[in-house]
XYZ file of C-alpha atoms in Angstrom:
197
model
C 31.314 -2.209 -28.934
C 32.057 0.604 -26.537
C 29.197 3.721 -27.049
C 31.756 5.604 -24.579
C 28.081 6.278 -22.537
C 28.597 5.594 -18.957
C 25.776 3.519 -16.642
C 23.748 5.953 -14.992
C 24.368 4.917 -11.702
C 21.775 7.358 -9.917
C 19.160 5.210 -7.676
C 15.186 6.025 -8.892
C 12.631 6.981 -7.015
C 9.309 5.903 -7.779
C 7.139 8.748 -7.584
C 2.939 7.889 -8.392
C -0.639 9.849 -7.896
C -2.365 7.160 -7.112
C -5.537 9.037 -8.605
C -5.477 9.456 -12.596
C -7.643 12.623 -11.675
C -5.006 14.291 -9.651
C -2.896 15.936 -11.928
C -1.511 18.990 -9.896
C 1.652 16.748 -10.104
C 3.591 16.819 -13.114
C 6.768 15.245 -13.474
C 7.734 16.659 -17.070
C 8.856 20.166 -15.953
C 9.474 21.695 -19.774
C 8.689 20.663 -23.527
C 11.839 18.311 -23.453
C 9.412 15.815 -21.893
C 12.216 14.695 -19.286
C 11.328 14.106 -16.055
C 12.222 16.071 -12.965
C 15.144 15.071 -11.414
C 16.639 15.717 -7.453
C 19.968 16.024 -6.876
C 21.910 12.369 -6.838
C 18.712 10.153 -8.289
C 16.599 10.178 -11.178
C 12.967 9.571 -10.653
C 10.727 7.357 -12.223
C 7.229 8.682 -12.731
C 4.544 6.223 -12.502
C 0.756 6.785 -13.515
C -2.057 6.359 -11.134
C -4.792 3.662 -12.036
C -8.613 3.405 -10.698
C -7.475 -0.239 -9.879
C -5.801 0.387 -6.639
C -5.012 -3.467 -6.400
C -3.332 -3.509 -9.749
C -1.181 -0.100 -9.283
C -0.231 -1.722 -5.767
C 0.728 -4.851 -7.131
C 2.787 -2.928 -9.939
C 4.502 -0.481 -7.438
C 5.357 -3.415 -5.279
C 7.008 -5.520 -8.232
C 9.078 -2.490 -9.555
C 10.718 -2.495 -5.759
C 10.980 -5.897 -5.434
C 13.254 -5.965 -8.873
C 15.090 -3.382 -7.813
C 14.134 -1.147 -10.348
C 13.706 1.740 -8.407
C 15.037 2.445 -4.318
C 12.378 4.394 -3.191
C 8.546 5.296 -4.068
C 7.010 8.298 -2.822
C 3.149 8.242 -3.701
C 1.098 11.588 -4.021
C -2.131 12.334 -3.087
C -4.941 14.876 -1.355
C -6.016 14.617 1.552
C -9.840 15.148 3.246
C -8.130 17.322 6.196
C -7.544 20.970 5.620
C -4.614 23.514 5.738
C -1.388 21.828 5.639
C 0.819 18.854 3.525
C -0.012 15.640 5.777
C 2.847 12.782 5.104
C 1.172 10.020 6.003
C 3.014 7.946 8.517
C 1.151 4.564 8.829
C -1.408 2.725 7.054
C -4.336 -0.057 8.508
C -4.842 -3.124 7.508
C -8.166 -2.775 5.435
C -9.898 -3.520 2.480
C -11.030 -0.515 0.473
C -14.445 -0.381 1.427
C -12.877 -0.341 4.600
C -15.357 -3.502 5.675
C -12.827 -5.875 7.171
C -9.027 -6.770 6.833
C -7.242 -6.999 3.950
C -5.133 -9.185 5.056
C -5.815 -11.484 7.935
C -2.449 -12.680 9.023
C -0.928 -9.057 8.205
C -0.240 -6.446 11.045
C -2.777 -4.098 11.775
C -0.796 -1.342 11.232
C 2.071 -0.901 8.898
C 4.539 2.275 8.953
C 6.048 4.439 6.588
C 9.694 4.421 6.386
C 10.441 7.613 4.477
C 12.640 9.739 6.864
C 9.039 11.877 7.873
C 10.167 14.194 10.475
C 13.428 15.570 7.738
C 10.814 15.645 5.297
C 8.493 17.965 7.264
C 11.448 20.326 8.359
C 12.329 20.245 5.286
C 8.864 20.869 3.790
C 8.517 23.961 6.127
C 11.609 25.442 5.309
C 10.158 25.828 1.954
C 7.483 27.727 3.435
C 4.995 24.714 2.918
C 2.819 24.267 6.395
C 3.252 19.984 6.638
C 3.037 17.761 9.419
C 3.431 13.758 9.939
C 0.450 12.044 10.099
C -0.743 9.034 12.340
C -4.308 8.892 11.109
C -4.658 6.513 8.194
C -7.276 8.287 5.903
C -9.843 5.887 4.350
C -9.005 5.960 0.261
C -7.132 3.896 -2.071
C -3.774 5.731 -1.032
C -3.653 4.274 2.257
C -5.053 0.647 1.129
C -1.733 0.984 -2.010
C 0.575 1.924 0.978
C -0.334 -0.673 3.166
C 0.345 -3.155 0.411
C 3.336 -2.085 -0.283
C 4.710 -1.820 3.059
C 3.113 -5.353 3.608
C 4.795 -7.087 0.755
C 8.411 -6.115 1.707
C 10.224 -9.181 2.159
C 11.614 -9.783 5.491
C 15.191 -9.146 6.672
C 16.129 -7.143 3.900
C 16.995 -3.005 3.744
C 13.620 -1.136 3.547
C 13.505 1.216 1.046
C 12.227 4.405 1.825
C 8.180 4.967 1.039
C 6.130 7.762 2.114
C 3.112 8.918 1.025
C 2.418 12.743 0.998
C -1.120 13.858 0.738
C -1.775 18.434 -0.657
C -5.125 19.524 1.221
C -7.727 20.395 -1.802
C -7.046 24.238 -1.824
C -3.316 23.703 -2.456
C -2.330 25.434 -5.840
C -0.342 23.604 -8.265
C 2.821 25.296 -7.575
C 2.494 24.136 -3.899
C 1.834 20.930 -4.899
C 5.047 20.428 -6.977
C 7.271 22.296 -4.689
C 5.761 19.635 -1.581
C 6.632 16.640 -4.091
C 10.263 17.552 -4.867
C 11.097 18.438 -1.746
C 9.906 14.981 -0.179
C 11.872 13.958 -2.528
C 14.809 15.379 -2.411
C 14.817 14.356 1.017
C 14.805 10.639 0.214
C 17.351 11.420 -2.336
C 19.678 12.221 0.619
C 19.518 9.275 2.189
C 19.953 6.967 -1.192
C 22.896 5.379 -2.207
C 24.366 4.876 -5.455
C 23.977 1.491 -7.563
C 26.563 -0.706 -7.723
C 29.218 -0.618 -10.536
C 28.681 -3.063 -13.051
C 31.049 -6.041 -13.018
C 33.502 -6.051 -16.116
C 32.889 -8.614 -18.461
């Protein structure tokens, strides 16, 4: 039977605060209880989680279905003043004792588009900058997982992780998360059409 509704063929971004207590972003924008959308992708809010190995392993499954294209995670960071997108992540546990994985890299990197995200972020009037210093918190230890677990040979998706000093209002804050990304939006493409049956 033909509902005459069409696939929405829009690729998702996964967008997650690690941090349950971090709630300066808020996907759901109005009382419809939608989530906020950029232009050509839908996004697919995901809640944080004290259990930084579960969340990972949960982020990393959603990407390795295919269920979303992209995951932008959201965070603060310990430094002050500006928006830090965090370029790499280390190879540690989360007490930061020893590696988390001993046949893994030692370092990992980001492959959102950072430096269009920061021009970007400043034209907005946002002070940002890219990042090479991993900071030591369950944000770092969920991208490294992540970034670790891609398999091999295929397309990376794009995954950042942008961190709002502490002082940053709200508004800031959600202004710095769309604009990441609606950067990675830019650089997604559509899904496939579904075959006919």
């Amino acid at each position: 039977m033909d509902t005459g509704l069409r696939p929405d063929r829009r690729p998702a971004i996964a967008i997650c605060a690690w941090d349950p207590g971090f709630t300066a972003w808020d996907p759901v924008e109005d009382l419809s209880g939608d989530p906020w959308n950029p232009v050509g992708a839908r996004t697919l809010p995901v809640p944080g989680s004290p259990a930084a190995d579960v969340l990972a392993a949960e982020l990393s499954a959603l990407l390795s279905r295919g269920e979303c294209s992209a995951l932008l995670l959201v965070g603060r960071t310990v430094h002050a003043g500006a928006f830090r997108l965090q370029m790499r992540a280390e190879n540690r546990r989360l007490d930061g004792a020893d590696r988390l994985d001993h046949t893994g890299p030692g370092v990992v990197r980001a492959t959102a588009p950072a430096a269009e995200i920061v021009r970007d972020l400043t034209a907005a009037g946002l002070d940002a900058l890219a990042a090479s210093d991993a900071e030591e918190d369950a944000g770092s230890y969920i991208l490294y997982r992540i970034l670790n677990d891609l398999p091999d040979g295929a397309a990376s998706p794009a995954i950042g992780l942008i961190r709002a000093p502490s002082d940053a209002p709200n508004t800031k804050v959600q202004s710095a998360v769309k604009t990441a990304a609606s950067v990675i939006a830019r650089h997604l493409a559509p899904l496939p059409r579904p075959n006919a049956a």
